[in-house]
Every structure is written in C-alpha cells, then in structure tokens.
PDB file of N, CA and C in Angstrom:
ATOM      1  N   MET J   1       0.849  -1.181   0.000  1.00 94.00           N
ATOM      2  CA  MET J   1       0.000   0.000   0.000  1.00 94.00           C
ATOM      3  C   MET J   1       0.896   1.246   0.000  1.00 94.00           C
ATOM      4  N   ILE J   2       0.575   2.182  -0.853  1.00 97.00           N
ATOM      5  CA  ILE J   2       1.321   3.435  -0.964  1.00 97.00           C
ATOM      6  C   ILE J   2       0.600   4.496  -0.140  1.00 97.00           C
ATOM      7  N   LYS J   3       1.295   5.030   0.853  1.00 98.00           N
ATOM      8  CA  LYS J   3       0.715   6.032   1.754  1.00 98.00           C
ATOM      9  C   LYS J   3       0.849   7.418   1.115  1.00 98.00           C
ATOM     10  N   ALA J   4      -0.285   8.120   0.993  1.00 98.00           N
ATOM     11  CA  ALA J   4      -0.297   9.416   0.320  1.00 98.00           C
ATOM     12  C   ALA J   4      -0.921  10.500   1.175  1.00 98.00           C
ATOM     13  N   VAL J   5      -0.526  11.742   0.865  1.00 98.00           N
ATOM     14  CA  VAL J   5      -1.105  12.932   1.465  1.00 98.00           C
ATOM     15  C   VAL J   5      -1.575  13.831   0.327  1.00 98.00           C
ATOM     16  N   LEU J   6      -2.758  14.440   0.499  1.00 98.00           N
ATOM     17  CA  LEU J   6      -3.303  15.388  -0.470  1.00 98.00           C
ATOM     18  C   LEU J   6      -3.259  16.777   0.141  1.00 98.00           C
ATOM     19  N   ILE J   7      -2.679  17.733  -0.586  1.00 98.00           N
ATOM     20  CA  ILE J   7      -2.644  19.104  -0.091  1.00 98.00           C
ATOM     21  C   ILE J   7      -3.180  20.024  -1.175  1.00 98.00           C
ATOM     22  N   ASP J   8      -4.330  20.616  -0.880  1.00 98.00           N
ATOM     23  CA  ASP J   8      -5.000  21.542  -1.802  1.00 98.00           C
ATOM     24  C   ASP J   8      -5.926  22.399  -0.964  1.00 98.00           C
ATOM     25  N   ASP J   9      -5.973  23.692  -1.257  1.00 97.00           N
ATOM     26  CA  ASP J   9      -6.821  24.581  -0.462  1.00 97.00           C
ATOM     27  C   ASP J   9      -8.285  24.536  -0.871  1.00 97.00           C
ATOM     28  N   VAL J  10      -8.582  23.841  -1.960  1.00 96.00           N
ATOM     29  CA  VAL J  10      -9.966  23.711  -2.425  1.00 96.00           C
ATOM     30  C   VAL J  10     -10.472  22.322  -2.050  1.00 96.00           C
ATOM     31  N   LYS J  11     -11.430  22.280  -1.137  1.00 97.00           N
ATOM     32  CA  LYS J  11     -11.941  20.995  -0.637  1.00 97.00           C
ATOM     33  C   LYS J  11     -12.467  20.111  -1.764  1.00 97.00           C
ATOM     34  N   ASN J  12     -13.215  20.684  -2.712  1.00 96.00           N
ATOM     35  CA  ASN J  12     -13.755  19.880  -3.818  1.00 96.00           C
ATOM     36  C   ASN J  12     -12.648  19.263  -4.667  1.00 96.00           C
ATOM     37  N   SER J  13     -11.525  19.943  -4.787  1.00 96.00           N
ATOM     38  CA  SER J  13     -10.391  19.378  -5.523  1.00 96.00           C
ATOM     39  C   SER J  13      -9.831  18.171  -4.792  1.00 96.00           C
ATOM     40  N   ARG J  14      -9.742  18.265  -3.459  1.00 97.00           N
ATOM     41  CA  ARG J  14      -9.266  17.120  -2.677  1.00 97.00           C
ATOM     42  C   ARG J  14     -10.237  15.947  -2.786  1.00 97.00           C
ATOM     43  N   ILE J  15     -11.526  16.241  -2.741  1.00 97.00           N
ATOM     44  CA  ILE J  15     -12.546  15.183  -2.851  1.00 97.00           C
ATOM     45  C   ILE J  15     -12.471  14.505  -4.210  1.00 97.00           C
ATOM     46  N   THR J  16     -12.372  15.296  -5.262  1.00 97.00           N
ATOM     47  CA  THR J  16     -12.295  14.740  -6.619  1.00 97.00           C
ATOM     48  C   THR J  16     -11.048  13.883  -6.789  1.00 97.00           C
ATOM     49  N   LEU J  17      -9.907  14.376  -6.319  1.00 97.00           N
ATOM     50  CA  LEU J  17      -8.674  13.603  -6.429  1.00 97.00           C
ATOM     51  C   LEU J  17      -8.773  12.316  -5.620  1.00 97.00           C
ATOM     52  N   ALA J  18      -9.319  12.389  -4.432  1.00 97.00           N
ATOM     53  CA  ALA J  18      -9.483  11.190  -3.602  1.00 97.00           C
ATOM     54  C   ALA J  18     -10.365  10.165  -4.307  1.00 97.00           C
ATOM     55  N   ASP J  19     -11.436  10.623  -4.928  1.00 97.00           N
ATOM     56  CA  ASP J  19     -12.321   9.716  -5.675  1.00 97.00           C
ATOM     57  C   ASP J  19     -11.588   9.087  -6.857  1.00 97.00           C
ATOM     58  N   ASP J  20     -10.822   9.901  -7.580  1.00 98.00           N
ATOM     59  CA  ASP J  20     -10.061   9.381  -8.719  1.00 98.00           C
ATOM     60  C   ASP J  20      -9.033   8.351  -8.268  1.00 98.00           C
ATOM     61  N   LEU J  21      -8.359   8.634  -7.169  1.00 98.00           N
ATOM     62  CA  LEU J  21      -7.374   7.681  -6.666  1.00 98.00           C
ATOM     63  C   LEU J  21      -8.050   6.378  -6.248  1.00 98.00           C
ATOM     64  N   LYS J  22      -9.183   6.483  -5.598  1.00 97.00           N
ATOM     65  CA  LYS J  22      -9.916   5.289  -5.169  1.00 97.00           C
ATOM     66  C   LYS J  22     -10.345   4.453  -6.375  1.00 97.00           C
ATOM     67  N   ASN J  23     -10.814   5.131  -7.413  1.00 97.00           N
ATOM     68  CA  ASN J  23     -11.340   4.429  -8.587  1.00 97.00           C
ATOM     69  C   ASN J  23     -10.265   3.898  -9.530  1.00 97.00           C
ATOM     70  N   TYR J  24      -9.156   4.609  -9.656  1.00 97.00           N
ATOM     71  CA  TYR J  24      -8.168   4.257 -10.676  1.00 97.00           C
ATOM     72  C   TYR J  24      -6.825   3.788 -10.112  1.00 97.00           C
ATOM     73  N   CYS J  25      -6.567   4.045  -8.851  1.00 97.00           N
ATOM     74  CA  CYS J  25      -5.278   3.704  -8.242  1.00 97.00           C
ATOM     75  C   CYS J  25      -5.513   3.065  -6.872  1.00 97.00           C
ATOM     76  N   PRO J  26      -6.033   1.856  -6.842  1.00 96.00           N
ATOM     77  CA  PRO J  26      -6.419   1.239  -5.569  1.00 96.00           C
ATOM     78  C   PRO J  26      -5.262   0.967  -4.611  1.00 96.00           C
ATOM     79  N   ASP J  27      -4.022   1.041  -5.081  1.00 96.00           N
ATOM     80  CA  ASP J  27      -2.873   0.826  -4.200  1.00 96.00           C
ATOM     81  C   ASP J  27      -2.531   2.055  -3.363  1.00 96.00           C
ATOM     82  N   ILE J  28      -3.215   3.163  -3.622  1.00 98.00           N
ATOM     83  CA  ILE J  28      -2.961   4.401  -2.890  1.00 98.00           C
ATOM     84  C   ILE J  28      -3.887   4.474  -1.679  1.00 98.00           C
ATOM     85  N   HIS J  29      -3.297   4.718  -0.521  1.00 98.00           N
ATOM     86  CA  HIS J  29      -4.056   4.942   0.712  1.00 98.00           C
ATOM     87  C   HIS J  29      -3.863   6.399   1.119  1.00 98.00           C
ATOM     88  N   ILE J  30      -4.934   7.164   1.180  1.00 98.00           N
ATOM     89  CA  ILE J  30      -4.855   8.561   1.582  1.00 98.00           C
ATOM     90  C   ILE J  30      -4.800   8.607   3.105  1.00 98.00           C
ATOM     91  N   ALA J  31      -3.615   8.948   3.614  1.00 98.00           N
ATOM     92  CA  ALA J  31      -3.380   8.918   5.057  1.00 98.00           C
ATOM     93  C   ALA J  31      -3.574  10.283   5.714  1.00 98.00           C
ATOM     94  N   GLY J  32      -3.730  11.324   4.882  1.00 98.00           N
ATOM     95  CA  GLY J  32      -3.920  12.649   5.462  1.00 98.00           C
ATOM     96  C   GLY J  32      -4.140  13.691   4.393  1.00 98.00           C
ATOM     97  N   GLU J  33      -4.667  14.846   4.825  1.00 98.00           N
ATOM     98  CA  GLU J  33      -4.932  15.960   3.916  1.00 98.00           C
ATOM     99  C   GLU J  33      -4.538  17.260   4.588  1.00 98.00           C
ATOM    100  N   GLY J  34      -4.197  18.238   3.757  1.00 98.00           N
ATOM    101  CA  GLY J  34      -3.907  19.578   4.239  1.00 98.00           C
ATOM    102  C   GLY J  34      -4.509  20.586   3.285  1.00 98.00           C
ATOM    103  N   GLU J  35      -4.718  21.804   3.800  1.00 98.00           N
ATOM    104  CA  GLU J  35      -5.345  22.835   2.969  1.00 98.00           C
ATOM    105  C   GLU J  35      -4.560  24.142   2.960  1.00 98.00           C
ATOM    106  N   SER J  36      -3.424  24.160   3.662  1.00 98.00           N
ATOM    107  CA  SER J  36      -2.624  25.376   3.768  1.00 98.00           C
ATOM    108  C   SER J  36      -1.158  24.995   3.917  1.00 98.00           C
ATOM    109  N   VAL J  37      -0.289  26.014   3.919  1.00 98.00           N
ATOM    110  CA  VAL J  37       1.127  25.740   4.134  1.00 98.00           C
ATOM    111  C   VAL J  37       1.322  25.093   5.504  1.00 98.00           C
ATOM    112  N   GLU J  38       0.737  25.690   6.527  1.00 97.00           N
ATOM    113  CA  GLU J  38       0.908  25.185   7.896  1.00 97.00           C
ATOM    114  C   GLU J  38       0.366  23.766   8.052  1.00 97.00           C
ATOM    115  N   SER J  39      -0.864  23.532   7.592  1.00 98.00           N
ATOM    116  CA  SER J  39      -1.439  22.189   7.751  1.00 98.00           C
ATOM    117  C   SER J  39      -0.729  21.178   6.854  1.00 98.00           C
ATOM    118  N   GLY J  40      -0.230  21.632   5.707  1.00 98.00           N
ATOM    119  CA  GLY J  40       0.516  20.742   4.812  1.00 98.00           C
ATOM    120  C   GLY J  40       1.802  20.257   5.439  1.00 98.00           C
ATOM    121  N   VAL J  41       2.565  21.177   6.033  1.00 98.00           N
ATOM    122  CA  VAL J  41       3.798  20.799   6.717  1.00 98.00           C
ATOM    123  C   VAL J  41       3.486  19.821   7.850  1.00 98.00           C
ATOM    124  N   ALA J  42       2.466  20.143   8.642  1.00 98.00           N
ATOM    125  CA  ALA J  42       2.114  19.304   9.794  1.00 98.00           C
ATOM    126  C   ALA J  42       1.717  17.889   9.370  1.00 98.00           C
ATOM    127  N   VAL J  43       0.876  17.770   8.351  1.00 98.00           N
ATOM    128  CA  VAL J  43       0.411  16.441   7.957  1.00 98.00           C
ATOM    129  C   VAL J  43       1.551  15.622   7.343  1.00 98.00           C
ATOM    130  N   ILE J  44       2.438  16.253   6.598  1.00 98.00           N
ATOM    131  CA  ILE J  44       3.580  15.519   6.036  1.00 98.00           C
ATOM    132  C   ILE J  44       4.476  15.016   7.165  1.00 98.00           C
ATOM    133  N   GLN J  45       4.758  15.865   8.152  1.00 98.00           N
ATOM    134  CA  GLN J  45       5.621  15.450   9.264  1.00 98.00           C
ATOM    135  C   GLN J  45       4.968  14.353  10.099  1.00 98.00           C
ATOM    136  N   GLN J  46       3.655  14.406  10.239  1.00 98.00           N
ATOM    137  CA  GLN J  46       2.944  13.415  11.052  1.00 98.00           C
ATOM    138  C   GLN J  46       2.814  12.077  10.327  1.00 98.00           C
ATOM    139  N   VAL J  47       2.408  12.120   9.054  1.00 98.00           N
ATOM    140  CA  VAL J  47       2.071  10.900   8.307  1.00 98.00           C
ATOM    141  C   VAL J  47       3.301  10.201   7.732  1.00 98.00           C
ATOM    142  N   LYS J  48       4.310  10.982   7.341  1.00 98.00           N
ATOM    143  CA  LYS J  48       5.495  10.449   6.664  1.00 98.00           C
ATOM    144  C   LYS J  48       5.081   9.653   5.409  1.00 98.00           C
ATOM    145  N   PRO J  49       4.482  10.346   4.450  1.00 98.00           N
ATOM    146  CA  PRO J  49       3.940   9.672   3.266  1.00 98.00           C
ATOM    147  C   PRO J  49       5.012   9.208   2.283  1.00 98.00           C
ATOM    148  N   HIS J  50       4.595   8.324   1.392  1.00 98.00           N
ATOM    149  CA  HIS J  50       5.441   7.915   0.271  1.00 98.00           C
ATOM    150  C   HIS J  50       5.302   8.913  -0.879  1.00 98.00           C
ATOM    151  N   ILE J  51       4.076   9.434  -1.058  1.00 98.00           N
ATOM    152  CA  ILE J  51       3.771  10.379  -2.138  1.00 98.00           C
ATOM    153  C   ILE J  51       2.944  11.530  -1.559  1.00 98.00           C
ATOM    154  N   VAL J  52       3.245  12.744  -2.032  1.00 98.00           N
ATOM    155  CA  VAL J  52       2.428  13.908  -1.704  1.00 98.00           C
ATOM    156  C   VAL J  52       1.863  14.464  -2.999  1.00 98.00           C
ATOM    157  N   PHE J  53       0.549  14.573  -3.056  1.00 98.00           N
ATOM    158  CA  PHE J  53      -0.142  15.234  -4.168  1.00 98.00           C
ATOM    159  C   PHE J  53      -0.295  16.685  -3.737  1.00 98.00           C
ATOM    160  N   LEU J  54       0.416  17.578  -4.408  1.00 98.00           N
ATOM    161  CA  LEU J  54       0.594  18.932  -3.906  1.00 98.00           C
ATOM    162  C   LEU J  54       0.120  19.987  -4.901  1.00 98.00           C
ATOM    163  N   ASP J  55      -0.860  20.763  -4.469  1.00 97.00           N
ATOM    164  CA  ASP J  55      -1.279  21.928  -5.250  1.00 97.00           C
ATOM    165  C   ASP J  55      -0.199  22.996  -5.084  1.00 97.00           C
ATOM    166  N   ILE J  56      -0.024  23.845  -6.073  1.00 95.00           N
ATOM    167  CA  ILE J  56       1.014  24.864  -5.984  1.00 95.00           C
ATOM    168  C   ILE J  56       0.494  26.146  -5.348  1.00 95.00           C
ATOM    169  N   GLU J  57      -0.644  26.619  -5.802  1.00 94.00           N
ATOM    170  CA  GLU J  57      -1.161  27.885  -5.287  1.00 94.00           C
ATOM    171  C   GLU J  57      -2.165  27.622  -4.164  1.00 94.00           C
ATOM    172  N   LEU J  58      -1.760  27.967  -2.940  1.00 96.00           N
ATOM    173  CA  LEU J  58      -2.593  27.806  -1.757  1.00 96.00           C
ATOM    174  C   LEU J  58      -2.995  29.190  -1.257  1.00 96.00           C
ATOM    175  N   GLN J  59      -3.991  29.246  -0.371  1.00 94.00           N
ATOM    176  CA  GLN J  59      -4.474  30.531   0.148  1.00 94.00           C
ATOM    177  C   GLN J  59      -3.371  31.323   0.852  1.00 94.00           C
ATOM    178  N   ASP J  60      -2.509  30.629   1.584  1.00 96.00           N
ATOM    179  CA  ASP J  60      -1.517  31.313   2.409  1.00 96.00           C
ATOM    180  C   ASP J  60      -0.084  31.168   1.904  1.00 96.00           C
ATOM    181  N   GLY J  61       0.088  30.761   0.663  1.00 96.00           N
ATOM    182  CA  GLY J  61       1.427  30.599   0.107  1.00 96.00           C
ATOM    183  C   GLY J  61       1.399  29.612  -1.047  1.00 96.00           C
ATOM    184  N   THR J  62       2.474  28.853  -1.172  1.00 96.00           N
ATOM    185  CA  THR J  62       2.573  27.886  -2.271  1.00 96.00           C
ATOM    186  C   THR J  62       3.005  26.518  -1.752  1.00 96.00           C
ATOM    187  N   GLY J  63       2.821  25.535  -2.595  1.00 96.00           N
ATOM    188  CA  GLY J  63       3.320  24.210  -2.279  1.00 96.00           C
ATOM    189  C   GLY J  63       4.835  24.215  -2.112  1.00 96.00           C
ATOM    190  N   PHE J  64       5.504  25.107  -2.842  1.00 96.00           N
ATOM    191  CA  PHE J  64       6.957  25.222  -2.703  1.00 96.00           C
ATOM    192  C   PHE J  64       7.332  25.721  -1.302  1.00 96.00           C
ATOM    193  N   ASP J  65       6.491  26.580  -0.720  1.00 97.00           N
ATOM    194  CA  ASP J  65       6.726  27.042   0.656  1.00 97.00           C
ATOM    195  C   ASP J  65       6.705  25.865   1.623  1.00 97.00           C
ATOM    196  N   ILE J  66       5.787  24.934   1.392  1.00 98.00           N
ATOM    197  CA  ILE J  66       5.723  23.730   2.236  1.00 98.00           C
ATOM    198  C   ILE J  66       7.033  22.972   2.138  1.00 98.00           C
ATOM    199  N   LEU J  67       7.483  22.737   0.920  1.00 97.00           N
ATOM    200  CA  LEU J  67       8.706  21.966   0.709  1.00 97.00           C
ATOM    201  C   LEU J  67       9.917  22.667   1.326  1.00 97.00           C
ATOM    202  N   ASP J  68       9.956  23.990   1.233  1.00 96.00           N
ATOM    203  CA  ASP J  68      11.061  24.755   1.816  1.00 96.00           C
ATOM    204  C   ASP J  68      11.097  24.652   3.335  1.00 96.00           C
ATOM    205  N   LYS J  69       9.955  24.433   3.973  1.00 97.00           N
ATOM    206  CA  LYS J  69       9.875  24.372   5.434  1.00 97.00           C
ATOM    207  C   LYS J  69      10.250  22.993   5.993  1.00 97.00           C
ATOM    208  N   LEU J  70      10.352  22.001   5.140  1.00 97.00           N
ATOM    209  CA  LEU J  70      10.670  20.656   5.608  1.00 97.00           C
ATOM    210  C   LEU J  70      12.183  20.457   5.685  1.00 97.00           C
ATOM    211  N   ASP J  71      12.628  19.730   6.711  1.00 94.00           N
ATOM    212  CA  ASP J  71      14.054  19.452   6.859  1.00 94.00           C
ATOM    213  C   ASP J  71      14.570  18.570   5.734  1.00 94.00           C
ATOM    214  N   LYS J  72      13.753  17.598   5.347  1.00 93.00           N
ATOM    215  CA  LYS J  72      14.144  16.734   4.227  1.00 93.00           C
ATOM    216  C   LYS J  72      12.902  16.322   3.464  1.00 93.00           C
ATOM    217  N   ILE J  73      13.112  16.037   2.210  1.00 95.00           N
ATOM    218  CA  ILE J  73      12.014  15.579   1.352  1.00 95.00           C
ATOM    219  C   ILE J  73      12.315  14.120   1.015  1.00 95.00           C
ATOM    220  N   ASP J  74      11.724  13.227   1.788  1.00 96.00           N
ATOM    221  CA  ASP J  74      11.962  11.801   1.609  1.00 96.00           C
ATOM    222  C   ASP J  74      10.705  11.103   1.094  1.00 96.00           C
ATOM    223  N   PHE J  75      10.017  11.803   0.202  1.00 98.00           N
ATOM    224  CA  PHE J  75       8.802  11.293  -0.428  1.00 98.00           C
ATOM    225  C   PHE J  75       8.784  11.809  -1.857  1.00 98.00           C
ATOM    226  N   LYS J  76       7.962  11.190  -2.674  1.00 97.00           N
ATOM    227  CA  LYS J  76       7.792  11.629  -4.055  1.00 97.00           C
ATOM    228  C   LYS J  76       6.715  12.710  -4.098  1.00 97.00           C
ATOM    229  N   ILE J  77       6.844  13.612  -5.051  1.00 98.00           N
ATOM    230  CA  ILE J  77       5.900  14.716  -5.190  1.00 98.00           C
ATOM    231  C   ILE J  77       5.226  14.650  -6.554  1.00 98.00           C
ATOM    232  N   ILE J  78       3.908  14.706  -6.535  1.00 97.00           N
ATOM    233  CA  ILE J  78       3.140  14.878  -7.765  1.00 97.00           C
ATOM    234  C   ILE J  78       2.396  16.200  -7.616  1.00 97.00           C
ATOM    235  N   PHE J  79       2.828  17.183  -8.385  1.00 96.00           N
ATOM    236  CA  PHE J  79       2.156  18.471  -8.358  1.00 96.00           C
ATOM    237  C   PHE J  79       0.854  18.371  -9.136  1.00 96.00           C
ATOM    238  N   ILE J  80      -0.199  18.907  -8.562  1.00 94.00           N
ATOM    239  CA  ILE J  80      -1.499  18.956  -9.233  1.00 94.00           C
ATOM    240  C   ILE J  80      -1.970  20.397  -9.136  1.00 94.00           C
ATOM    241  N   THR J  81      -2.057  21.046 -10.281  1.00 90.00           N
ATOM    242  CA  THR J  81      -2.312  22.479 -10.274  1.00 90.00           C
ATOM    243  C   THR J  81      -3.117  22.920 -11.483  1.00 90.00           C
ATOM    244  N   GLY J  82      -3.708  24.067 -11.365  1.00 87.00           N
ATOM    245  CA  GLY J  82      -4.434  24.659 -12.487  1.00 87.00           C
ATOM    246  C   GLY J  82      -3.553  25.582 -13.304  1.00 87.00           C
ATOM    247  N   ASN J  83      -2.293  25.709 -12.913  1.00 81.00           N
ATOM    248  CA  ASN J  83      -1.380  26.649 -13.544  1.00 81.00           C
ATOM    249  C   ASN J  83      -0.197  25.892 -14.142  1.00 81.00           C
ATOM    250  N   ASP J  84       0.052  26.120 -15.421  1.00 81.00           N
ATOM    251  CA  ASP J  84       1.134  25.382 -16.080  1.00 81.00           C
ATOM    252  C   ASP J  84       2.469  26.128 -16.079  1.00 81.00           C
ATOM    253  N   SER J  85       2.596  27.211 -15.328  1.00 84.00           N
ATOM    254  CA  SER J  85       3.814  28.021 -15.398  1.00 84.00           C
ATOM    255  C   SER J  85       4.874  27.667 -14.353  1.00 84.00           C
ATOM    256  N   TYR J  86       4.640  26.649 -13.547  1.00 83.00           N
ATOM    257  CA  TYR J  86       5.593  26.287 -12.503  1.00 83.00           C
ATOM    258  C   TYR J  86       6.372  25.011 -12.819  1.00 83.00           C
ATOM    259  N   GLY J  87       6.305  24.535 -14.029  1.00 84.00           N
ATOM    260  CA  GLY J  87       6.927  23.267 -14.385  1.00 84.00           C
ATOM    261  C   GLY J  87       8.413  23.197 -14.106  1.00 84.00           C
ATOM    262  N   ILE J  88       9.149  24.243 -14.457  1.00 81.00           N
ATOM    263  CA  ILE J  88      10.601  24.249 -14.248  1.00 81.00           C
ATOM    264  C   ILE J  88      10.925  24.189 -12.761  1.00 81.00           C
ATOM    265  N   LYS J  89      10.219  24.973 -11.965  1.00 85.00           N
ATOM    266  CA  LYS J  89      10.463  24.954 -10.520  1.00 85.00           C
ATOM    267  C   LYS J  89      10.129  23.585  -9.937  1.00 85.00           C
ATOM    268  N   ALA J  90       9.077  22.962 -10.449  1.00 87.00           N
ATOM    269  CA  ALA J  90       8.704  21.621  -9.981  1.00 87.00           C
ATOM    270  C   ALA J  90       9.819  20.619 -10.267  1.00 87.00           C
ATOM    271  N   ILE J  91      10.454  20.746 -11.398  1.00 85.00           N
ATOM    272  CA  ILE J  91      11.557  19.852 -11.753  1.00 85.00           C
ATOM    273  C   ILE J  91      12.696  19.998 -10.747  1.00 85.00           C
ATOM    274  N   LYS J  92      12.936  21.219 -10.290  1.00 84.00           N
ATOM    275  CA  LYS J  92      14.019  21.446  -9.330  1.00 84.00           C
ATOM    276  C   LYS J  92      13.760  20.742  -8.003  1.00 84.00           C
ATOM    277  N   PHE J  93      12.510  20.452  -7.709  1.00 85.00           N
ATOM    278  CA  PHE J  93      12.161  19.687  -6.512  1.00 85.00           C
ATOM    279  C   PHE J  93      12.027  18.198  -6.833  1.00 85.00           C
ATOM    280  N   SER J  94      12.524  17.798  -7.983  1.00 88.00           N
ATOM    281  CA  SER J  94      12.500  16.387  -8.411  1.00 88.00           C
ATOM    282  C   SER J  94      11.091  15.817  -8.421  1.00 88.00           C
ATOM    283  N   ALA J  95      10.162  16.569  -8.949  1.00 93.00           N
ATOM    284  CA  ALA J  95       8.769  16.118  -9.018  1.00 93.00           C
ATOM    285  C   ALA J  95       8.658  14.830  -9.816  1.00 93.00           C
ATOM    286  N   LEU J  96       7.859  13.928  -9.302  1.00 94.00           N
ATOM    287  CA  LEU J  96       7.576  12.684 -10.010  1.00 94.00           C
ATOM    288  C   LEU J  96       6.732  12.980 -11.244  1.00 94.00           C
ATOM    289  N   ASP J  97       5.798  13.948 -11.092  1.00 95.00           N
ATOM    290  CA  ASP J  97       4.958  14.351 -12.217  1.00 95.00           C
ATOM    291  C   ASP J  97       4.335  15.706 -11.915  1.00 95.00           C
ATOM    292  N   TYR J  98       3.719  16.268 -12.949  1.00 95.00           N
ATOM    293  CA  TYR J  98       3.113  17.601 -12.884  1.00 95.00           C
ATOM    294  C   TYR J  98       1.825  17.507 -13.674  1.00 95.00           C
ATOM    295  N   LEU J  99       0.700  17.423 -12.962  1.00 95.00           N
ATOM    296  CA  LEU J  99      -0.589  17.224 -13.614  1.00 95.00           C
ATOM    297  C   LEU J  99      -1.435  18.485 -13.527  1.00 95.00           C
ATOM    298  N   LEU J 100      -2.111  18.794 -14.618  1.00 94.00           N
ATOM    299  CA  LEU J 100      -2.979  19.965 -14.658  1.00 94.00           C
ATOM    300  C   LEU J 100      -4.414  19.580 -14.322  1.00 94.00           C
ATOM    301  N   LYS J 101      -5.076  20.470 -13.565  1.00 93.00           N
ATOM    302  CA  LYS J 101      -6.492  20.283 -13.251  1.00 93.00           C
ATOM    303  C   LYS J 101      -7.319  20.717 -14.449  1.00 93.00           C
ATOM    304  N   PRO J 102      -8.433  20.090 -14.720  1.00 93.00           N
ATOM    305  CA  PRO J 102      -8.889  18.848 -14.084  1.00 93.00           C
ATOM    306  C   PRO J 102      -8.009  17.679 -14.503  1.00 93.00           C
ATOM    307  N   VAL J 103      -7.690  16.832 -13.552  1.00 95.00           N
ATOM    308  CA  VAL J 103      -6.762  15.735 -13.788  1.00 95.00           C
ATOM    309  C   VAL J 103      -7.419  14.658 -14.640  1.00 95.00           C
ATOM    310  N   ASP J 104      -6.717  14.286 -15.698  1.00 96.00           N
ATOM    311  CA  ASP J 104      -7.154  13.181 -16.556  1.00 96.00           C
ATOM    312  C   ASP J 104      -6.797  11.881 -15.829  1.00 96.00           C
ATOM    313  N   PRO J 105      -7.768  10.976 -15.624  1.00 95.00           N
ATOM    314  CA  PRO J 105      -7.475   9.725 -14.911  1.00 95.00           C
ATOM    315  C   PRO J 105      -6.321   8.924 -15.517  1.00 95.00           C
ATOM    316  N   GLU J 106      -6.191   8.948 -16.845  1.00 96.00           N
ATOM    317  CA  GLU J 106      -5.072   8.229 -17.476  1.00 96.00           C
ATOM    318  C   GLU J 106      -3.737   8.831 -17.057  1.00 96.00           C
ATOM    319  N   ASP J 107      -3.668  10.162 -16.996  1.00 97.00           N
ATOM    320  CA  ASP J 107      -2.440  10.821 -16.555  1.00 97.00           C
ATOM    321  C   ASP J 107      -2.137  10.492 -15.100  1.00 97.00           C
ATOM    322  N   LEU J 108      -3.166  10.405 -14.278  1.00 97.00           N
ATOM    323  CA  LEU J 108      -2.997  10.071 -12.876  1.00 97.00           C
ATOM    324  C   LEU J 108      -2.426   8.659 -12.726  1.00 97.00           C
ATOM    325  N   VAL J 109      -2.982   7.720 -13.451  1.00 97.00           N
ATOM    326  CA  VAL J 109      -2.508   6.339 -13.413  1.00 97.00           C
ATOM    327  C   VAL J 109      -1.049   6.272 -13.869  1.00 97.00           C
ATOM    328  N   GLU J 110      -0.716   6.990 -14.948  1.00 97.00           N
ATOM    329  CA  GLU J 110       0.669   7.010 -15.443  1.00 97.00           C
ATOM    330  C   GLU J 110       1.621   7.590 -14.392  1.00 97.00           C
ATOM    331  N   ALA J 111       1.182   8.627 -13.704  1.00 96.00           N
ATOM    332  CA  ALA J 111       2.021   9.226 -12.667  1.00 96.00           C
ATOM    333  C   ALA J 111       2.292   8.227 -11.541  1.00 96.00           C
ATOM    334  N   ILE J 112       1.271   7.499 -11.128  1.00 96.00           N
ATOM    335  CA  ILE J 112       1.427   6.492 -10.070  1.00 96.00           C
ATOM    336  C   ILE J 112       2.319   5.347 -10.543  1.00 96.00           C
ATOM    337  N   GLU J 113       2.200   4.977 -11.788  1.00 95.00           N
ATOM    338  CA  GLU J 113       3.041   3.908 -12.333  1.00 95.00           C
ATOM    339  C   GLU J 113       4.513   4.295 -12.297  1.00 95.00           C
ATOM    340  N   LYS J 114       4.827   5.575 -12.395  1.00 93.00           N
ATOM    341  CA  LYS J 114       6.232   6.035 -12.299  1.00 93.00           C
ATOM    342  C   LYS J 114       6.805   5.771 -10.925  1.00 93.00           C
ATOM    343  N   TYR J 115       5.928   5.778  -9.926  1.00 92.00           N
ATOM    344  CA  TYR J 115       6.380   5.539  -8.556  1.00 92.00           C
ATOM    345  C   TYR J 115       6.973   4.151  -8.423  1.00 92.00           C
TER     346      TYR J 115
END
C-alpha cells in the first residue's frame, strides 16, 4: 500500500482527487490531507507519506513554501495544479509528475506507475 497525502486549499479538488485515486489507483491509501502551508507541513511530518499530491497555489502561500519548510524531502511529489507556469520549478524539486487540473485519470494512473 502506498501512503499518500493530499494538499490543496480547495476541498472539492481534494474530494475529486481522492475519488479518482480510489477508482483508478487502488494501491494508494490517503493517510492525510492539508489545505494550507501550515497544515501541509504538519500532515507531512505526522504521516510520513510515500507520495504527496501537492497543489502549488494555496491561500496562504505555495506548495513550494511547504517543501522549503521541511528538513528533508523523503517522499515523491506529484504536483497537481491549475497553472502550467511552474513546471521548471517543480523539476528542481524532483517532481515525479506535474498534472494539470482537471486531472485526466489516465495521466494520474501514469504518474502512479512512475512511482
């Protein structure tokens, strides 16, 4: 079982992603969720996930702010965002993948297969 965390400030986006993961990626277990920089850092430190599904633009900062606040990044990152202009920065954080909203289920499955 792959332990995952979802971080997105839009609750419906988290619900949709959770449903997609349940339907198309049954090996993923959602162990926690966050909606802000602060809650994202806390849930990652608490859960110690294998994969983090990370939105870039949050109400109180960015997904990159979360990553900057962590002592180490010992998990894979799949960025899920509505903005395609952060791709280069995502690569610098060794992103496993970079998916645009609305997420295509085939792209989601391919991203998980990379893991």
